[in-house]
mmCIF file of C-alpha atoms in Angstrom:
data_model
loop_
_atom_site.group_PDB
_atom_site.id
_atom_site.type_symbol
_atom_site.label_atom_id
_atom_site.label_comp_id
_atom_site.label_asym_id
_atom_site.label_seq_id
_atom_site.Cartn_x
_atom_site.Cartn_y
_atom_site.Cartn_z
ATOM 1 C CA UNK A 1 100.867 89.867 -24.388
ATOM 2 C CA UNK A 2 97.462 91.313 -25.232
ATOM 3 C CA UNK A 3 95.510 88.551 -26.894
ATOM 4 C CA UNK A 4 93.200 91.138 -28.514
ATOM 5 C CA UNK A 5 96.039 92.298 -30.772
ATOM 6 C CA UNK A 6 96.969 88.755 -31.866
ATOM 7 C CA UNK A 7 93.717 86.896 -32.159
ATOM 8 C CA UNK A 8 92.401 86.539 -35.624
ATOM 9 C CA UNK A 9 89.183 88.426 -36.468
ATOM 10 C CA UNK A 10 85.991 86.500 -35.736
ATOM 11 C CA UNK A 11 83.864 86.047 -38.749
ATOM 12 C CA UNK A 12 81.053 83.475 -37.886
ATOM 13 C CA UNK A 13 79.375 82.073 -40.969
ATOM 14 C CA UNK A 14 75.590 81.441 -40.424
ATOM 15 C CA UNK A 15 73.108 79.775 -42.714
ATOM 16 C CA UNK A 16 69.791 80.886 -41.351
ATOM 17 C CA UNK A 17 69.680 83.864 -43.664
ATOM 18 C CA UNK A 18 69.576 81.434 -46.597
ATOM 19 C CA UNK A 19 66.589 79.440 -45.313
ATOM 20 C CA UNK A 20 63.913 81.385 -47.318
ATOM 21 C CA UNK A 21 65.297 81.164 -50.775
ATOM 22 C CA UNK A 22 67.094 77.902 -50.219
ATOM 23 C CA UNK A 23 63.880 76.104 -49.166
ATOM 24 C CA UNK A 24 62.100 77.336 -52.338
ATOM 25 C CA UNK A 25 64.971 76.528 -54.581
ATOM 26 C CA UNK A 26 65.604 73.001 -53.211
ATOM 27 C CA UNK A 27 61.954 72.168 -53.176
ATOM 28 C CA UNK A 28 61.328 73.508 -56.651
ATOM 29 C CA UNK A 29 64.396 71.772 -58.133
ATOM 30 C CA UNK A 30 63.615 68.458 -56.401
ATOM 31 C CA UNK A 31 60.084 68.650 -57.407
ATOM 32 C CA UNK A 32 61.009 69.485 -60.991
ATOM 33 C CA UNK A 33 63.339 66.475 -61.260
ATOM 34 C CA UNK A 34 61.209 63.884 -59.544
ATOM 35 C CA UNK A 35 57.721 64.791 -60.816
ATOM 36 C CA UNK A 36 58.777 65.307 -64.475
ATOM 37 C CA UNK A 37 61.042 62.165 -64.494
ATOM 38 C CA UNK A 38 58.357 60.129 -62.791
ATOM 39 C CA UNK A 39 55.627 61.221 -65.244
ATOM 40 C CA UNK A 40 58.002 60.516 -68.327
ATOM 41 C CA UNK A 41 59.046 57.034 -66.963
ATOM 42 C CA UNK A 42 55.375 56.209 -66.281
ATOM 43 C CA UNK A 43 54.369 57.291 -69.835
ATOM 44 C CA UNK A 44 57.395 55.420 -71.367
ATOM 45 C CA UNK A 45 56.576 52.226 -69.277
ATOM 46 C CA UNK A 46 53.025 52.241 -70.749
ATOM 47 C CA UNK A 47 54.472 51.687 -74.159
ATOM 48 C CA UNK A 48 53.960 55.253 -75.542
ATOM 49 C CA UNK A 49 56.014 56.541 -78.356
ATOM 50 C CA UNK A 50 59.132 58.541 -77.845
ATOM 51 C CA UNK A 51 57.286 61.626 -79.077
ATOM 52 C CA UNK A 52 54.620 61.249 -76.532
ATOM 53 C CA UNK A 53 57.143 60.716 -73.736
ATOM 54 C CA UNK A 54 58.982 64.016 -74.873
ATOM 55 C CA UNK A 55 55.672 65.913 -75.177
ATOM 56 C CA UNK A 56 54.605 64.769 -71.618
ATOM 57 C CA UNK A 57 57.897 66.023 -70.247
ATOM 58 C CA UNK A 58 57.671 69.470 -71.826
ATOM 59 C CA UNK A 59 54.089 69.733 -70.620
ATOM 60 C CA UNK A 60 55.111 68.806 -67.156
ATOM 61 C CA UNK A 61 57.983 71.304 -67.164
ATOM 62 C CA UNK A 62 55.737 74.224 -68.204
ATOM 63 C CA UNK A 63 52.743 73.306 -66.055
ATOM 64 C CA UNK A 64 54.901 72.426 -63.025
ATOM 65 C CA UNK A 65 56.820 75.727 -63.065
ATOM 66 C CA UNK A 66 53.662 77.680 -63.345
ATOM 67 C CA UNK A 67 51.983 75.662 -60.615
ATOM 68 C CA UNK A 68 55.066 76.071 -58.265
ATOM 69 C CA UNK A 69 55.134 79.921 -58.933
ATOM 70 C CA UNK A 70 51.353 80.212 -58.288
ATOM 71 C CA UNK A 71 51.473 78.084 -55.236
ATOM 72 C CA UNK A 72 54.400 79.761 -53.695
ATOM 73 C CA UNK A 73 52.988 83.303 -54.460
ATOM 74 C CA UNK A 74 49.573 82.397 -52.940
ATOM 75 C CA UNK A 75 50.873 80.734 -49.806
ATOM 76 C CA UNK A 76 53.603 83.235 -49.061
ATOM 77 C CA UNK A 77 51.178 86.151 -49.708
ATOM 78 C CA UNK A 78 48.853 84.611 -47.143
ATOM 79 C CA UNK A 79 51.829 84.553 -44.607
ATOM 80 C CA UNK A 80 52.501 88.248 -45.643
ATOM 81 C CA UNK A 81 48.922 89.300 -45.040
ATOM 82 C CA UNK A 82 49.091 87.747 -41.619
ATOM 83 C CA UNK A 83 52.219 89.515 -40.776
ATOM 84 C CA UNK A 84 50.953 92.877 -41.943
ATOM 85 C CA UNK A 85 47.797 92.255 -39.841
ATOM 86 C CA UNK A 86 49.741 91.512 -36.737
ATOM 87 C CA UNK A 87 52.085 94.514 -37.265
ATOM 88 C CA UNK A 88 48.990 96.858 -37.592
ATOM 89 C CA UNK A 89 47.615 95.441 -34.468
ATOM 90 C CA UNK A 90 50.883 95.920 -32.602
ATOM 91 C CA UNK A 91 51.216 99.500 -33.905
ATOM 92 C CA UNK A 92 47.883 100.389 -32.582
ATOM 93 C CA UNK A 93 48.653 98.745 -29.221
ATOM 94 C CA UNK A 94 51.823 100.834 -29.021
ATOM 95 C CA UNK A 95 49.886 104.043 -29.598
ATOM 96 C CA UNK A 96 47.164 103.355 -27.152
ATOM 97 C CA UNK A 97 48.867 101.191 -24.402
ATOM 98 C CA UNK A 98 52.638 101.974 -24.535
ATOM 99 C CA UNK A 99 53.099 101.048 -20.855
ATOM 100 C CA UNK A 100 51.482 97.615 -21.295
ATOM 101 C CA UNK A 101 53.481 96.974 -24.386
ATOM 102 C CA UNK A 102 56.701 97.947 -22.470
ATOM 103 C CA UNK A 103 55.818 95.490 -19.648
ATOM 104 C CA UNK A 104 55.036 92.833 -22.298
ATOM 105 C CA UNK A 105 58.581 93.281 -23.820
ATOM 106 C CA UNK A 106 60.270 93.503 -20.406
ATOM 107 C CA UNK A 107 58.583 90.118 -19.461
ATOM 108 C CA UNK A 108 59.900 88.502 -22.668
ATOM 109 C CA UNK A 109 63.495 89.451 -21.738
ATOM 110 C CA UNK A 110 62.982 88.355 -18.102
ATOM 111 C CA UNK A 111 61.922 84.946 -19.515
ATOM 112 C CA UNK A 112 65.087 84.834 -21.524
ATOM 113 C CA UNK A 113 67.123 85.241 -18.283
ATOM 114 C CA UNK A 114 67.636 88.967 -17.717
ATOM 115 C CA UNK A 115 66.942 90.485 -14.225
ATOM 116 C CA UNK A 116 63.700 92.531 -14.109
ATOM 117 C CA UNK A 117 65.563 95.785 -13.768
ATOM 118 C CA UNK A 118 67.916 95.175 -16.713
ATOM 119 C CA UNK A 119 65.061 93.696 -18.794
ATOM 120 C CA UNK A 120 63.137 96.896 -18.307
ATOM 121 C CA UNK A 121 66.040 99.085 -19.298
ATOM 122 C CA UNK A 122 66.712 97.014 -22.450
ATOM 123 C CA UNK A 123 62.906 97.117 -23.311
ATOM 124 C CA UNK A 124 62.809 100.845 -22.798
ATOM 125 C CA UNK A 125 65.946 101.591 -24.883
ATOM 126 C CA UNK A 126 64.813 99.348 -27.720
ATOM 127 C CA UNK A 127 61.329 100.972 -27.648
ATOM 128 C CA UNK A 128 62.912 104.373 -27.795
ATOM 129 C CA UNK A 129 64.979 103.367 -30.867
ATOM 130 C CA UNK A 130 62.261 101.413 -32.710
ATOM 131 C CA UNK A 131 59.365 100.220 -30.810
ATOM 132 C CA UNK A 132 57.589 98.429 -33.577
ATOM 133 C CA UNK A 133 60.767 96.739 -34.754
ATOM 134 C CA UNK A 134 61.475 95.545 -31.203
ATOM 135 C CA UNK A 135 58.004 94.033 -30.768
ATOM 136 C CA UNK A 136 57.882 92.586 -34.342
ATOM 137 C CA UNK A 137 61.204 90.847 -33.599
ATOM 138 C CA UNK A 138 60.794 89.607 -30.073
ATOM 139 C CA UNK A 139 57.141 89.309 -29.537
ATOM 140 C CA UNK A 140 55.896 88.310 -32.936
ATOM 141 C CA UNK A 141 59.080 86.653 -34.408
ATOM 142 C CA UNK A 142 59.048 88.793 -37.452
ATOM 143 C CA UNK A 143 62.433 89.863 -38.684
ATOM 144 C CA UNK A 144 64.079 90.934 -41.945
ATOM 145 C CA UNK A 145 65.392 87.375 -42.411
ATOM 146 C CA UNK A 146 61.967 85.643 -41.961
ATOM 147 C CA UNK A 147 59.791 88.293 -43.679
ATOM 148 C CA UNK A 148 57.540 86.823 -46.305
ATOM 149 C CA UNK A 149 58.473 87.773 -49.998
ATOM 150 C CA UNK A 150 55.836 86.324 -52.305
ATOM 151 C CA UNK A 151 57.389 87.436 -55.656
ATOM 152 C CA UNK A 152 60.929 86.264 -54.658
ATOM 153 C CA UNK A 153 59.606 82.971 -53.581
ATOM 154 C CA UNK A 154 57.413 82.509 -56.778
ATOM 155 C CA UNK A 155 60.258 83.345 -59.144
ATOM 156 C CA UNK A 156 62.766 81.089 -57.189
ATOM 157 C CA UNK A 157 60.339 78.114 -57.171
ATOM 158 C CA UNK A 158 59.381 78.382 -60.877
ATOM 159 C CA UNK A 159 63.133 78.824 -62.073
ATOM 160 C CA UNK A 160 64.389 75.864 -59.888
ATOM 161 C CA UNK A 161 61.425 73.625 -60.947
ATOM 162 C CA UNK A 162 62.251 74.396 -64.613
ATOM 163 C CA UNK A 163 65.892 73.766 -64.073
ATOM 164 C CA UNK A 164 65.187 70.467 -62.286
ATOM 165 C CA UNK A 165 62.725 69.282 -64.979
ATOM 166 C CA UNK A 166 65.018 70.170 -67.947
ATOM 167 C CA UNK A 167 67.437 67.215 -67.649
ATOM 168 C CA UNK A 168 64.850 64.531 -68.241
ATOM 169 C CA UNK A 169 63.268 66.259 -71.002
ATOM 170 C CA UNK A 170 66.717 66.774 -72.756
ATOM 171 C CA UNK A 171 67.420 63.035 -72.123
ATOM 172 C CA UNK A 172 64.164 61.948 -73.699
ATOM 173 C CA UNK A 173 64.892 64.352 -76.682
ATOM 174 C CA UNK A 174 68.330 62.826 -77.337
ATOM 175 C CA UNK A 175 67.854 59.052 -76.773
ATOM 176 C CA UNK A 176 65.765 56.438 -78.768
ATOM 177 C CA UNK A 177 62.420 55.430 -77.221
ATOM 178 C CA UNK A 178 63.703 52.054 -76.333
ATOM 179 C CA UNK A 179 66.342 53.451 -73.914
ATOM 180 C CA UNK A 180 64.209 56.343 -72.703
ATOM 181 C CA UNK A 181 63.414 54.894 -69.191
ATOM 182 C CA UNK A 182 67.143 53.998 -68.256
ATOM 183 C CA UNK A 183 68.349 57.387 -69.690
ATOM 184 C CA UNK A 184 65.781 59.376 -67.849
ATOM 185 C CA UNK A 185 66.272 57.528 -64.541
ATOM 186 C CA UNK A 186 70.012 57.656 -64.783
ATOM 187 C CA UNK A 187 70.370 61.354 -65.447
ATOM 188 C CA UNK A 188 67.730 62.151 -62.781
ATOM 189 C CA UNK A 189 69.435 60.169 -60.086
ATOM 190 C CA UNK A 190 72.680 61.965 -61.009
ATOM 191 C CA UNK A 191 70.951 65.264 -60.794
ATOM 192 C CA UNK A 192 69.342 64.399 -57.422
ATOM 193 C CA UNK A 193 72.588 63.386 -55.904
ATOM 194 C CA UNK A 194 74.063 66.779 -57.139
ATOM 195 C CA UNK A 195 71.063 68.607 -55.765
ATOM 196 C CA UNK A 196 71.341 66.931 -52.374
ATOM 197 C CA UNK A 197 75.145 67.766 -52.238
ATOM 198 C CA UNK A 198 74.529 71.445 -53.300
ATOM 199 C CA UNK A 199 71.639 71.834 -50.849
ATOM 200 C CA UNK A 200 73.647 70.426 -47.902
ATOM 201 C CA UNK A 201 76.662 72.542 -48.641
ATOM 202 C CA UNK A 202 74.660 75.770 -48.915
ATOM 203 C CA UNK A 203 72.699 74.870 -45.646
ATOM 204 C CA UNK A 204 75.776 73.696 -43.707
ATOM 205 C CA UNK A 205 74.310 70.140 -43.368
ATOM 206 C CA UNK A 206 75.810 66.695 -43.908
ATOM 207 C CA UNK A 207 76.122 65.919 -47.739
ATOM 208 C CA UNK A 208 75.872 62.165 -47.476
ATOM 209 C CA UNK A 209 72.568 62.265 -45.517
ATOM 210 C CA UNK A 210 71.143 64.852 -47.962
ATOM 211 C CA UNK A 211 72.177 62.844 -51.009
ATOM 212 C CA UNK A 212 70.808 59.587 -49.624
ATOM 213 C CA UNK A 213 67.475 61.300 -48.764
ATOM 214 C CA UNK A 214 66.975 62.769 -52.203
ATOM 215 C CA UNK A 215 68.090 59.600 -53.989
ATOM 216 C CA UNK A 216 65.798 57.406 -51.975
ATOM 217 C CA UNK A 217 62.590 59.331 -52.495
ATOM 218 C CA UNK A 218 63.259 60.212 -55.999
ATOM 219 C CA UNK A 219 64.008 56.612 -57.000
ATOM 220 C CA UNK A 220 60.935 55.480 -55.117
ATOM 221 C CA UNK A 221 58.699 57.994 -56.931
ATOM 222 C CA UNK A 222 60.008 56.996 -60.399
ATOM 223 C CA UNK A 223 59.709 53.228 -59.541
ATOM 224 C CA UNK A 224 56.170 53.543 -58.385
ATOM 225 C CA UNK A 225 55.054 55.677 -61.320
ATOM 226 C CA UNK A 226 56.776 53.522 -63.770
ATOM 227 C CA UNK A 227 55.033 50.397 -62.368
ATOM 228 C CA UNK A 228 51.787 52.184 -62.658
ATOM 229 C CA UNK A 229 52.351 53.171 -66.259
ATOM 230 C CA UNK A 230 53.297 49.522 -67.077
ATOM 231 C CA UNK A 231 50.294 48.097 -65.352
ATOM 232 C CA UNK A 232 47.735 50.402 -66.905
ATOM 233 C CA UNK A 233 49.553 50.443 -70.229
ATOM 234 C CA UNK A 234 49.173 46.627 -70.389
ATOM 235 C CA UNK A 235 45.575 46.815 -69.311
ATOM 236 C CA UNK A 236 44.658 49.341 -71.924
#
């Protein structure tokens, strides 16, 4: 029996194509939850009124989302500028020194395990099809999956930060000032656990480890900030 007619189709699921937006989304949401909740618990622990706690949360949400967007845009734009500069240099080298570039590409494939003859054939065929694309991918490590996208990163970070910062702000708006700290901490720990689970599932990682990691650092940040707020609030 021909196994090719009975074997099920092979559809491998890979997660590397999610790395760019997943990193920005998880970072933004985690930062939104932790930084906003920590600030609010610190303000609440200092003895501030419920209105002040809520106002601090709203300010943290808006400022944090804009800061994340600006930071991602600037940093990813710098990466994009570097990629364009390298591609321009490579394009010039391909025009002026095509044989040297072929040798360079051939040697890369030899280092990966191909024989020199086969590596030379592969390099030549790839350069005939798309010389700049072949060198960008195999020499510079630039591919469609890893290409810097500043606007996409900025929007993803801002939106995810705002989404993460919203639960503690809503909690502060709905509960009395006397119960603000436990309400904010409780809802944020639940959100962190959910974030750890979702991030792990989307990235193909272990959910328990991801959940534990997000809970540990989030709880530590809120505890330290609340302690500082209580200390300085009492001093003032």
